[in-house]
Amino acid sequence: MISKKIKPYIQIGDGIKSKSEEVELDVDIFFLDPETESISGNALHELTLEKYKLIAAIGPEAAVFIWSARSIQSPKIYTAILDPENCSGLPEHAMGIALKIPVEIQVEQISRHLRNLDSIGILFNPKFNQVFYNQADAAALNHSFEILPIKVDSKNQIFQQVKMHISKVDAIWMIPDQTIISEKIIQYVIKQGIYQNTGVIGYNSFFSLSGAVFSFEFDYEALGRQAALKIKAFIESGQWVAEPPVFKTIVNQRIAKKIGISVK
């Protein structure tokens, strides 16, 4: 069940489909109506009567739909949800693969690839990401750098706070945060970082293309293939073992050399 006809969701669906053919699973694809976030009565009837061994939701809208449709009795999993715990309508016991790399893994990857950092500032709104900061701060105790907070309560504070802190840290780590998520802000922080020989760490390909020194990125078809393998294992064993999403890291060697960060 796919929430919307957007590229990442379609790629995840393609990945599930291709891997399912390899591991001998039959897959049917359904899409939610973009206006009603529901499916036709005929499709719901089919989902109810087909006795599917499992229904996978791609995206939050599809997940909320399949968990709210009481007539669907098959086991359910979700994929492509950033914060399942904050997804209204998704039960706490829901199984799935979140688009969320555990903070301690991110810290370990930063430490592995960026070698001569003493301090990293995390740009965030405490209302949304205080827990992320606390986890990163704790994880950094096992590595060679410290984590410092760059807190903002609104978009109006971002430029002032970045200007105040950027020369005091070796890198600024930008994380998914609804106060800060803006192409204009990302490009501003990266540009200021290059001026100040301060690297920027990001979380998708836009950061890499804009000049971030390091970023975490998802290959959505690979995420689909991961989901297919998890589905196969669940159907065979009846057990769901949680694991983080597959991801890749991108090091911008040119920017690292320009600002003096040693990379591996």
CSV table of N, CA and C in Angstrom, one decimal, residues 18-166:
chain,number,residue,atom,x,y,z
A,18,SER,N,11.0,-6.1,-6.8
A,18,SER,CA,12.1,-6.8,-7.4
A,18,SER,C,12.7,-7.9,-6.5
A,19,LYS,N,12.9,-7.5,-5.2
A,19,LYS,CA,13.4,-8.5,-4.3
A,19,LYS,C,12.5,-9.6,-4.0
A,20,SER,N,11.2,-9.3,-4.0
A,20,SER,CA,10.1,-10.3,-3.8
A,20,SER,C,10.2,-11.4,-4.9
A,21,GLU,N,10.4,-11.0,-6.1
A,21,GLU,CA,10.5,-11.9,-7.2
A,21,GLU,C,11.7,-12.9,-7.0
A,22,GLU,N,12.8,-12.3,-6.4
A,22,GLU,CA,14.0,-13.2,-6.2
A,22,GLU,C,13.7,-14.2,-5.0
A,23,VAL,N,13.0,-13.8,-4.0
A,23,VAL,CA,12.7,-14.6,-2.9
A,23,VAL,C,11.4,-15.3,-2.9
A,24,GLU,N,10.7,-15.2,-4.1
A,24,GLU,CA,9.5,-16.0,-4.3
A,24,GLU,C,8.3,-15.5,-3.4
A,25,LEU,N,8.1,-14.2,-3.5
A,25,LEU,CA,6.9,-13.7,-2.8
A,25,LEU,C,6.0,-13.0,-3.9
A,26,ASP,N,4.7,-13.2,-3.8
A,26,ASP,CA,3.8,-12.5,-4.7
A,26,ASP,C,3.4,-11.2,-4.1
A,27,VAL,N,3.5,-10.2,-4.9
A,27,VAL,CA,3.2,-8.8,-4.4
A,27,VAL,C,2.1,-8.1,-5.2
A,28,ASP,N,1.1,-7.6,-4.6
A,28,ASP,CA,0.2,-6.7,-5.3
A,28,ASP,C,0.4,-5.3,-4.7
A,29,ILE,N,0.2,-4.3,-5.6
A,29,ILE,CA,0.4,-2.9,-5.3
A,29,ILE,C,-0.9,-2.1,-5.3
A,30,PHE,N,-1.2,-1.4,-4.2
A,30,PHE,CA,-2.3,-0.5,-4.1
A,30,PHE,C,-1.8,0.9,-3.8
A,31,PHE,N,-2.6,1.9,-4.3
A,31,PHE,CA,-2.3,3.3,-4.0
A,31,PHE,C,-3.5,3.9,-3.3
A,32,LEU,N,-3.1,4.8,-2.3
A,32,LEU,CA,-4.2,5.6,-1.7
A,32,LEU,C,-4.6,6.8,-2.7
A,33,ASP,N,-5.8,7.1,-2.6
A,33,ASP,CA,-6.3,8.3,-3.4
A,33,ASP,C,-5.7,9.5,-2.7
A,34,PRO,N,-5.0,10.4,-3.5
A,34,PRO,CA,-4.4,11.6,-2.8
A,34,PRO,C,-5.3,12.6,-2.2
A,35,GLU,N,-6.6,12.6,-2.6
A,35,GLU,CA,-7.5,13.5,-2.0
A,35,GLU,C,-8.2,13.0,-0.7
A,36,THR,N,-8.5,11.7,-0.7
A,36,THR,CA,-9.3,11.1,0.4
A,36,THR,C,-8.4,10.3,1.3
A,37,GLU,N,-7.1,10.0,0.9
A,37,GLU,CA,-6.2,9.2,1.7
A,37,GLU,C,-6.9,7.8,2.0
A,38,SER,N,-7.6,7.3,1.0
A,38,SER,CA,-8.3,6.0,1.2
A,38,SER,C,-8.3,5.3,-0.2
A,39,ILE,N,-8.8,4.1,-0.2
A,39,ILE,CA,-8.9,3.4,-1.5
A,39,ILE,C,-10.3,3.1,-1.8
A,40,SER,N,-10.5,2.6,-3.0
A,40,SER,CA,-11.9,2.3,-3.4
A,40,SER,C,-12.5,1.2,-2.6
A,41,GLY,N,-13.8,1.1,-2.5
A,41,GLY,CA,-14.4,0.0,-1.8
A,41,GLY,C,-14.1,-1.3,-2.3
A,42,ASN,N,-13.9,-1.4,-3.7
A,42,ASN,CA,-13.5,-2.7,-4.3
A,42,ASN,C,-12.1,-3.1,-3.8
A,43,ALA,N,-11.2,-2.2,-3.8
A,43,ALA,CA,-9.8,-2.5,-3.3
A,43,ALA,C,-9.8,-2.9,-1.9
A,44,LEU,N,-10.6,-2.2,-1.0
A,44,LEU,CA,-10.6,-2.6,0.4
A,44,LEU,C,-11.3,-4.0,0.5
A,45,HIS,N,-12.3,-4.2,-0.3
A,45,HIS,CA,-12.9,-5.5,-0.2
A,45,HIS,C,-11.9,-6.6,-0.6
A,46,GLU,N,-11.0,-6.3,-1.6
A,46,GLU,CA,-10.0,-7.3,-2.0
A,46,GLU,C,-9.0,-7.5,-0.9
A,47,LEU,N,-8.6,-6.4,-0.3
A,47,LEU,CA,-7.6,-6.5,0.8
A,47,LEU,C,-8.2,-7.4,2.0
A,48,THR,N,-9.5,-7.2,2.2
A,48,THR,CA,-10.1,-7.9,3.3
A,48,THR,C,-10.3,-9.4,2.9
A,49,LEU,N,-10.7,-9.7,1.7
A,49,LEU,CA,-11.0,-11.1,1.3
A,49,LEU,C,-9.8,-11.9,0.9
A,50,GLU,N,-8.7,-11.2,0.4
A,50,GLU,CA,-7.6,-12.0,-0.2
A,50,GLU,C,-6.8,-12.8,0.8
A,51,LYS,N,-7.0,-12.4,2.1
A,51,LYS,CA,-6.2,-13.1,3.2
A,51,LYS,C,-4.7,-13.0,2.9
A,52,TYR,N,-4.3,-11.8,2.7
A,52,TYR,CA,-2.8,-11.6,2.5
A,52,TYR,C,-2.1,-12.0,3.7
A,53,LYS,N,-0.9,-12.6,3.5
A,53,LYS,CA,-0.1,-13.0,4.7
A,53,LYS,C,0.5,-11.8,5.4
A,54,LEU,N,0.6,-10.6,4.7
A,54,LEU,CA,1.1,-9.4,5.3
A,54,LEU,C,0.8,-8.2,4.4
A,55,ILE,N,0.5,-7.1,5.0
A,55,ILE,CA,0.3,-5.8,4.2
A,55,ILE,C,1.4,-4.8,4.7
A,56,ALA,N,2.1,-4.3,3.7
A,56,ALA,CA,3.2,-3.3,4.0
A,56,ALA,C,2.7,-1.9,3.6
A,57,ALA,N,2.8,-1.0,4.4
A,57,ALA,CA,2.5,0.4,4.1
A,57,ALA,C,3.8,1.2,3.8
A,58,ILE,N,3.7,1.9,2.7
A,58,ILE,CA,4.9,2.8,2.3
A,58,ILE,C,4.4,4.2,2.6
A,59,GLY,N,5.0,4.9,3.6
A,59,GLY,CA,4.6,6.2,3.9
A,59,GLY,C,3.5,6.3,5.0
A,60,PRO,N,3.5,7.4,5.8
A,60,PRO,CA,2.6,7.5,6.9
A,60,PRO,C,1.1,7.4,6.6
A,61,GLU,N,0.7,8.0,5.5
A,61,GLU,CA,-0.8,8.0,5.2
A,61,GLU,C,-1.3,6.5,5.0
A,62,ALA,N,-0.5,5.7,4.3
A,62,ALA,CA,-0.9,4.4,4.0
A,62,ALA,C,-0.8,3.6,5.3
A,63,ALA,N,0.1,3.9,6.2
A,63,ALA,CA,0.2,3.2,7.5
A,63,ALA,C,-1.0,3.5,8.3
A,64,VAL,N,-1.4,4.7,8.4
A,64,VAL,CA,-2.6,5.1,9.2
A,64,VAL,C,-3.8,4.4,8.6
A,65,PHE,N,-3.9,4.4,7.3
A,65,PHE,CA,-5.1,3.8,6.7
A,65,PHE,C,-5.2,2.3,7.0
A,66,ILE,N,-4.1,1.5,6.8
A,66,ILE,CA,-4.2,0.1,7.0
A,66,ILE,C,-4.4,-0.3,8.5
A,67,TRP,N,-3.9,0.5,9.4
A,67,TRP,CA,-4.1,0.2,10.8
A,67,TRP,C,-5.5,0.7,11.3
A,68,SER,N,-6.1,1.6,10.6
A,68,SER,CA,-7.4,2.1,11.0
A,68,SER,C,-8.5,1.3,10.3
A,69,ALA,N,-8.2,0.5,9.3
A,69,ALA,CA,-9.2,-0.3,8.6
A,69,ALA,C,-9.4,-1.6,9.3
A,70,ARG,N,-10.5,-1.6,10.2
A,70,ARG,CA,-10.7,-2.8,11.0
A,70,ARG,C,-11.0,-4.1,10.3
A,71,SER,N,-11.4,-3.9,9.0
A,71,SER,CA,-11.7,-5.1,8.2
A,71,SER,C,-10.5,-5.8,7.7
A,72,ILE,N,-9.3,-5.1,7.8
A,72,ILE,CA,-8.0,-5.8,7.4
A,72,ILE,C,-7.4,-6.5,8.6
A,73,GLN,N,-7.4,-7.8,8.5
A,73,GLN,CA,-6.9,-8.6,9.6
A,73,GLN,C,-5.5,-9.1,9.4
A,74,SER,N,-4.9,-8.9,8.2
A,74,SER,CA,-3.6,-9.4,8.0
A,74,SER,C,-2.5,-8.7,8.9
A,75,PRO,N,-1.4,-9.3,9.2
A,75,PRO,CA,-0.3,-8.6,9.9
A,75,PRO,C,0.1,-7.4,9.0
A,76,LYS,N,0.6,-6.4,9.7
A,76,LYS,CA,0.9,-5.1,9.0
A,76,LYS,C,2.3,-4.7,9.4
A,77,ILE,N,3.0,-4.1,8.5
A,77,ILE,CA,4.3,-3.4,8.8
A,77,ILE,C,4.3,-2.0,8.0
A,78,TYR,N,5.2,-1.1,8.5
A,78,TYR,CA,5.3,0.2,7.8
A,78,TYR,C,6.7,0.3,7.3
A,79,THR,N,6.9,1.2,6.3
A,79,THR,CA,8.2,1.6,5.8
A,79,THR,C,8.0,3.1,5.5
A,80,ALA,N,9.2,3.8,5.4
A,80,ALA,CA,9.2,5.2,4.9
A,80,ALA,C,8.5,6.1,5.8
A,81,ILE,N,8.6,5.9,7.1
A,81,ILE,CA,8.1,6.9,8.1
A,81,ILE,C,9.3,7.4,9.0
A,82,LEU,N,9.4,8.7,9.0
A,82,LEU,CA,10.6,9.2,9.7
A,82,LEU,C,10.5,9.0,11.2
A,83,ASP,N,9.3,9.4,11.8
A,83,ASP,CA,9.1,9.3,13.3
A,83,ASP,C,7.9,8.5,13.5
A,84,PRO,N,7.9,7.1,13.5
A,84,PRO,CA,6.7,6.3,13.8
A,84,PRO,C,6.1,6.7,15.1
A,85,GLU,N,6.9,7.0,16.1
A,85,GLU,CA,6.3,7.3,17.4
A,85,GLU,C,5.5,8.5,17.5
A,86,ASN,N,5.7,9.4,16.5
A,86,ASN,CA,4.9,10.6,16.4
A,86,ASN,C,3.9,10.6,15.3
A,87,CYS,N,3.7,9.4,14.7
A,87,CYS,CA,2.7,9.3,13.6
A,87,CYS,C,1.3,9.0,14.2
A,88,SER,N,0.5,10.0,14.3
A,88,SER,CA,-0.9,9.8,14.9
A,88,SER,C,-1.7,8.8,14.1
A,89,GLY,N,-2.2,7.8,14.9
A,89,GLY,CA,-2.9,6.7,14.3
A,89,GLY,C,-2.2,5.4,14.1
A,90,LEU,N,-0.9,5.5,14.4
A,90,LEU,CA,0.0,4.3,14.3
A,90,LEU,C,0.2,3.8,15.8
A,91,PRO,N,-0.2,2.6,16.1
A,91,PRO,CA,-0.1,2.1,17.4
A,91,PRO,C,1.4,1.9,17.9
A,92,GLU,N,1.6,1.9,19.2
A,92,GLU,CA,3.0,1.8,19.7
A,92,GLU,C,3.6,0.5,19.3
A,93,HIS,N,2.8,-0.6,19.2
A,93,HIS,CA,3.4,-1.9,18.9
A,93,HIS,C,3.6,-2.2,17.4
A,94,ALA,N,3.3,-1.1,16.6
A,94,ALA,CA,3.5,-1.3,15.1
A,94,ALA,C,4.9,-1.7,14.8
A,95,MET,N,5.0,-2.7,13.8
A,95,MET,CA,6.3,-3.2,13.3
A,95,MET,C,6.7,-2.4,12.0
A,96,GLY,N,8.0,-2.3,11.8
A,96,GLY,CA,8.3,-1.6,10.6
A,96,GLY,C,9.8,-1.2,10.5
A,97,ILE,N,10.1,-0.5,9.4
A,97,ILE,CA,11.5,0.1,9.3
A,97,ILE,C,11.3,1.6,9.1
A,98,ALA,N,11.8,2.3,10.1
A,98,ALA,CA,11.7,3.8,10.1
A,98,ALA,C,12.8,4.4,9.3
A,99,LEU,N,12.5,5.5,8.7
A,99,LEU,CA,13.6,6.3,8.0
A,99,LEU,C,14.4,7.1,9.0
A,100,LYS,N,14.9,6.4,9.9
A,100,LYS,CA,15.6,7.0,11.1
A,100,LYS,C,16.8,6.2,11.5
A,101,ILE,N,18.0,6.7,11.1
A,101,ILE,CA,19.2,6.0,11.5
A,101,ILE,C,19.5,6.3,13.0
A,102,PRO,N,19.6,5.3,13.8
A,102,PRO,CA,19.9,5.5,15.2
A,102,PRO,C,21.0,6.5,15.5
A,103,VAL,N,20.8,7.4,16.4
A,103,VAL,CA,21.7,8.5,16.7
A,103,VAL,C,23.2,8.0,16.9
A,104,GLU,N,23.3,6.9,17.7
A,104,GLU,CA,24.6,6.4,18.1
A,104,GLU,C,25.3,5.9,16.8
A,105,ILE,N,24.6,5.4,15.9
A,105,ILE,CA,25.2,4.9,14.6
A,105,ILE,C,25.7,6.1,13.8
A,106,GLN,N,24.9,7.2,13.8
A,106,GLN,CA,25.3,8.4,13.1
A,106,GLN,C,26.6,9.0,13.7
A,107,VAL,N,26.6,9.0,15.0
A,107,VAL,CA,27.8,9.6,15.6
A,107,VAL,C,29.0,8.7,15.3
A,108,GLU,N,28.9,7.4,15.3
A,108,GLU,CA,30.0,6.5,15.0
A,108,GLU,C,30.5,6.7,13.6
A,109,GLN,N,29.5,6.9,12.6
A,109,GLN,CA,29.9,7.1,11.2
A,109,GLN,C,30.6,8.5,11.0
A,110,ILE,N,30.1,9.5,11.7
A,110,ILE,CA,30.8,10.8,11.6
A,110,ILE,C,32.2,10.7,12.2
A,111,SER,N,32.4,10.0,13.3
A,111,SER,CA,33.7,9.8,13.9
A,111,SER,C,34.7,9.0,13.0
A,112,ARG,N,34.1,8.0,12.3
A,112,ARG,CA,34.9,7.2,11.4
A,112,ARG,C,35.4,7.9,10.2
A,113,HIS,N,34.6,8.8,9.6
A,113,HIS,CA,34.9,9.4,8.3
A,113,HIS,C,35.5,10.8,8.5
A,114,LEU,N,35.2,11.5,9.5
A,114,LEU,CA,35.8,12.9,9.7
A,114,LEU,C,36.8,12.8,10.9
A,115,ARG,N,38.0,12.9,10.6
A,115,ARG,CA,39.0,12.4,11.6
A,115,ARG,C,39.5,13.5,12.6
A,116,ASN,N,39.5,14.8,12.2
A,116,ASN,CA,40.2,15.7,13.1
A,116,ASN,C,39.2,16.8,13.6
A,117,LEU,N,38.0,16.3,14.1
A,117,LEU,CA,37.1,17.2,14.6
A,117,LEU,C,37.2,17.2,16.2
A,118,ASP,N,37.2,18.4,16.8
A,118,ASP,CA,37.1,18.5,18.2
A,118,ASP,C,35.7,18.8,18.7
A,119,SER,N,34.9,19.5,17.9
A,119,SER,CA,33.6,19.9,18.4
A,119,SER,C,32.6,20.0,17.2
A,120,ILE,N,31.4,19.5,17.4
A,120,ILE,CA,30.4,19.6,16.4
A,120,ILE,C,29.1,20.2,17.0
A,121,GLY,N,28.6,21.2,16.4
A,121,GLY,CA,27.4,21.9,16.8
A,121,GLY,C,26.2,21.4,16.1
A,122,ILE,N,25.2,21.0,16.9
A,122,ILE,CA,23.9,20.5,16.3
A,122,ILE,C,22.9,21.6,16.3
A,123,LEU,N,22.4,22.0,15.1
A,123,LEU,CA,21.5,23.0,14.9
A,123,LEU,C,20.1,22.4,15.1
A,124,PHE,N,19.3,22.8,16.1
A,124,PHE,CA,18.0,22.2,16.3
A,124,PHE,C,17.1,23.1,17.1
A,125,ASN,N,15.8,22.8,17.0
A,125,ASN,CA,14.8,23.4,17.9
A,125,ASN,C,14.5,22.4,19.1
A,126,PRO,N,14.8,22.7,20.3
A,126,PRO,CA,14.6,21.8,21.4
A,126,PRO,C,13.2,21.2,21.5
A,127,LYS,N,12.2,22.0,21.0
A,127,LYS,CA,10.8,21.5,21.1
A,127,LYS,C,10.7,20.2,20.3
A,128,PHE,N,11.5,20.0,19.3
A,128,PHE,CA,11.3,18.8,18.4
A,128,PHE,C,12.5,17.8,18.6
A,129,ASN,N,13.7,18.3,18.9
A,129,ASN,CA,14.8,17.4,18.8
A,129,ASN,C,15.8,17.5,20.0
A,130,GLN,N,15.2,17.8,21.2
A,130,GLN,CA,16.1,17.8,22.4
A,130,GLN,C,16.5,16.3,22.7
A,131,VAL,N,15.7,15.4,22.5
A,131,VAL,CA,16.1,14.0,22.7
A,131,VAL,C,17.2,13.6,21.8
A,132,PHE,N,17.1,14.0,20.5
A,132,PHE,CA,18.2,13.7,19.5
A,132,PHE,C,19.5,14.3,20.0
A,133,TYR,N,19.5,15.5,20.5
A,133,TYR,CA,20.7,16.1,21.0
A,133,TYR,C,21.2,15.4,22.2
A,134,ASN,N,20.4,15.0,23.1
A,134,ASN,CA,20.8,14.3,24.3
A,134,ASN,C,21.5,13.0,23.9
A,135,GLN,N,20.9,12.3,23.0
A,135,GLN,CA,21.5,11.0,22.6
A,135,GLN,C,22.8,11.2,21.9
A,136,ALA,N,22.9,12.2,21.0
A,136,ALA,CA,24.2,12.5,20.3
A,136,ALA,C,25.3,12.9,21.3
A,137,ASP,N,24.9,13.7,22.3
A,137,ASP,CA,25.9,14.2,23.3
A,137,ASP,C,26.4,13.0,24.1
A,138,ALA,N,25.5,12.0,24.5
A,138,ALA,CA,25.9,10.8,25.2
A,138,ALA,C,26.8,9.9,24.3
A,139,ALA,N,26.4,9.8,23.1
A,139,ALA,CA,27.2,8.9,22.2
A,139,ALA,C,28.6,9.5,21.9
A,140,ALA,N,28.7,10.8,21.9
A,140,ALA,CA,30.0,11.4,21.6
A,140,ALA,C,31.0,11.1,22.7
A,141,LEU,N,30.6,10.7,23.9
A,141,LEU,CA,31.5,10.4,24.9
A,141,LEU,C,32.5,9.3,24.6
A,142,ASN,N,32.0,8.4,23.6
A,142,ASN,CA,32.8,7.3,23.2
A,142,ASN,C,33.7,7.6,22.0
A,143,HIS,N,33.7,8.9,21.6
A,143,HIS,CA,34.5,9.3,20.4
A,143,HIS,C,35.4,10.6,20.8
A,144,SER,N,36.1,11.1,19.8
A,144,SER,CA,37.1,12.1,20.1
A,144,SER,C,36.6,13.5,20.0
A,145,PHE,N,35.3,13.7,19.8
A,145,PHE,CA,34.8,15.1,19.7
A,145,PHE,C,33.7,15.3,20.7
A,146,GLU,N,33.3,16.6,21.0
A,146,GLU,CA,32.2,16.9,21.8
A,146,GLU,C,31.1,17.5,21.0
A,147,ILE,N,29.9,17.3,21.5
A,147,ILE,CA,28.7,17.8,20.8
A,147,ILE,C,28.2,19.1,21.6
A,148,LEU,N,28.0,20.1,20.8
A,148,LEU,CA,27.5,21.4,21.4
A,148,LEU,C,26.1,21.8,20.8
A,149,PRO,N,25.2,22.3,21.6
A,149,PRO,CA,23.9,22.7,21.1
A,149,PRO,C,23.9,24.1,20.4
A,150,ILE,N,23.3,24.2,19.3
A,150,ILE,CA,22.9,25.5,18.7
A,150,ILE,C,21.4,25.5,18.6
A,151,LYS,N,20.8,26.1,19.6
A,151,LYS,CA,19.4,26.0,19.8
A,151,LYS,C,18.6,27.2,19.1
A,152,VAL,N,17.5,26.9,18.5
A,152,VAL,CA,16.7,27.9,17.9
A,152,VAL,C,15.2,27.6,18.2
A,153,ASP,N,14.4,28.6,18.5
A,153,ASP,CA,13.0,28.4,18.8
A,153,ASP,C,12.2,28.8,17.6
A,154,SER,N,12.8,29.5,16.6
A,154,SER,CA,12.0,29.9,15.4
A,154,SER,C,13.0,30.1,14.3
A,155,LYS,N,12.5,30.2,13.1
A,155,LYS,CA,13.3,30.5,11.9
A,155,LYS,C,14.1,31.8,12.1
A,156,ASN,N,13.4,32.8,12.7
A,156,ASN,CA,14.0,34.1,12.8
A,156,ASN,C,15.4,34.1,13.6
A,157,GLN,N,15.6,33.1,14.4
A,157,GLN,CA,16.8,33.0,15.2
A,157,GLN,C,18.0,32.3,14.5
A,158,ILE,N,17.7,31.6,13.4
A,158,ILE,CA,18.7,30.7,12.8
A,158,ILE,C,19.9,31.5,12.4
A,159,PHE,N,19.8,32.5,11.6
A,159,PHE,CA,20.9,33.2,11.1
A,159,PHE,C,21.8,33.8,12.2
A,160,GLN,N,21.2,34.4,13.2
A,160,GLN,CA,21.9,34.9,14.3
A,160,GLN,C,22.7,33.8,15.1
A,161,GLN,N,22.0,32.7,15.3
A,161,GLN,CA,22.7,31.6,16.1
A,161,GLN,C,23.8,31.0,15.3
A,162,VAL,N,23.6,30.8,14.0
A,162,VAL,CA,24.7,30.3,13.2
A,162,VAL,C,25.9,31.2,13.2
A,163,LYS,N,25.6,32.5,13.0
A,163,LYS,CA,26.7,33.5,13.0
A,163,LYS,C,27.5,33.5,14.3
A,164,MET,N,26.7,33.3,15.4
A,164,MET,CA,27.3,33.3,16.7
A,164,MET,C,28.2,32.1,17.0
A,165,HIS,N,27.8,30.9,16.4
A,165,HIS,CA,28.5,29.7,16.8
A,165,HIS,C,29.4,29.1,15.8
A,166,ILE,N,29.3,29.5,14.5
A,166,ILE,CA,30.0,28.8,13.5
A,166,ILE,C,31.5,28.8,13.6
